[in-house]
Coordinates of C-alpha atoms in Angstrom, one line a residue:
M1 CA -0.7 -51.8 18.2
R2 CA 2.8 -50.8 18.3
L3 CA 3.0 -52.6 21.5
I4 CA 1.5 -56.0 19.7
I5 CA 4.0 -55.6 17.0
A6 CA 6.8 -55.2 19.4
L7 CA 5.8 -58.5 21.2
L8 CA 5.5 -60.2 18.3
R9 CA 9.1 -59.3 17.2
G10 CA 10.2 -62.1 19.8
G11 CA 8.3 -64.8 17.9
E12 CA 4.7 -66.2 17.8
M13 CA 2.3 -65.5 20.4
C14 CA -1.4 -66.7 21.1
V15 CA -4.0 -63.7 21.9
C16 CA -4.1 -64.8 25.5
D17 CA -0.7 -64.1 26.2
I18 CA -0.6 -60.6 24.2
A19 CA -3.4 -59.5 26.2
A20 CA -1.7 -60.8 29.5
V21 CA 1.4 -59.0 28.8
S22 CA -0.2 -55.8 27.1
G23 CA -2.6 -55.4 29.9
H24 CA -5.5 -55.2 27.1
R25 CA -8.6 -57.4 27.1
E26 CA -8.7 -60.1 24.5
S27 CA -11.3 -58.9 22.6
A28 CA -9.3 -55.6 21.9
V29 CA -6.2 -57.3 21.3
S30 CA -8.2 -59.7 18.6
H31 CA -9.7 -56.4 16.8
A32 CA -6.0 -54.9 16.5
L33 CA -4.7 -58.2 15.2
R34 CA -7.6 -58.4 12.8
L35 CA -6.5 -54.9 11.3
L36 CA -2.8 -55.9 11.2
R37 CA -3.7 -59.0 9.7
A38 CA -5.8 -57.2 6.7
H39 CA -2.6 -55.0 6.1
H40 CA -0.4 -57.9 5.9
V41 CA 1.8 -57.1 8.8
V42 CA 0.9 -60.3 10.9
R43 CA 0.1 -64.0 9.9
V44 CA -2.4 -66.3 11.8
R45 CA -1.9 -70.3 12.6
R46 CA -4.7 -71.7 14.1
S47 CA -4.2 -74.5 16.6
G48 CA -7.7 -75.7 18.1
R49 CA -9.4 -72.7 19.5
L50 CA -6.2 -70.8 20.0
A51 CA -5.0 -68.3 17.3
Y52 CA -1.1 -67.6 17.0
Y53 CA 0.2 -64.6 15.5
R54 CA 3.5 -63.8 14.3
L55 CA 5.1 -61.2 11.7
D56 CA 3.7 -61.8 8.1
D57 CA 7.3 -62.1 7.1
S58 CA 11.1 -61.1 6.9
H59 CA 10.2 -58.0 4.9
V60 CA 8.0 -56.9 8.0
R61 CA 10.6 -57.7 10.3
M62 CA 13.3 -55.8 8.3
L63 CA 11.0 -52.5 8.2
L64 CA 10.3 -52.7 11.6
D65 CA 13.7 -53.0 12.7
L66 CA 14.5 -50.3 10.2
G67 CA 11.9 -47.9 11.6
L68 CA 12.8 -48.5 15.1
S69 CA 16.9 -48.1 14.5
H70 CA 15.7 -44.7 12.7
I71 CA 13.6 -43.5 15.7
T72 CA 16.4 -44.0 18.1
H73 CA 19.1 -42.4 15.7
V74 CA 20.1 -39.0 16.8
P75 CA 21.0 -36.8 14.0
V76 CA 24.0 -34.6 13.8
A77 CA 23.3 -31.2 14.4
H78 CA 24.6 -29.1 11.2
S79 CA 26.1 -25.6 11.6
T80 CA 24.0 -22.8 10.2
A81 CA 26.2 -20.1 10.5
A82 CA 27.0 -18.2 7.5
H83 CA 30.5 -18.6 5.9

């Protein structure tokens, strides 16, 4: 699911494109997107037979960006020596 969310940071994508880029089957991608949609992480737009997904709103994007920033942050080591 992390890869799907990361792909959607770039904008709206259809299930078939997400599957092609991620290397997963469309059925697996659809299942993951269904779970993300149930948790209000992504939103769907249908056009004919195709379903296009995007991050639900700016708050989801902000939380994702904050989380990614946090995991790449290298904390400064604090001295444990007694004073």
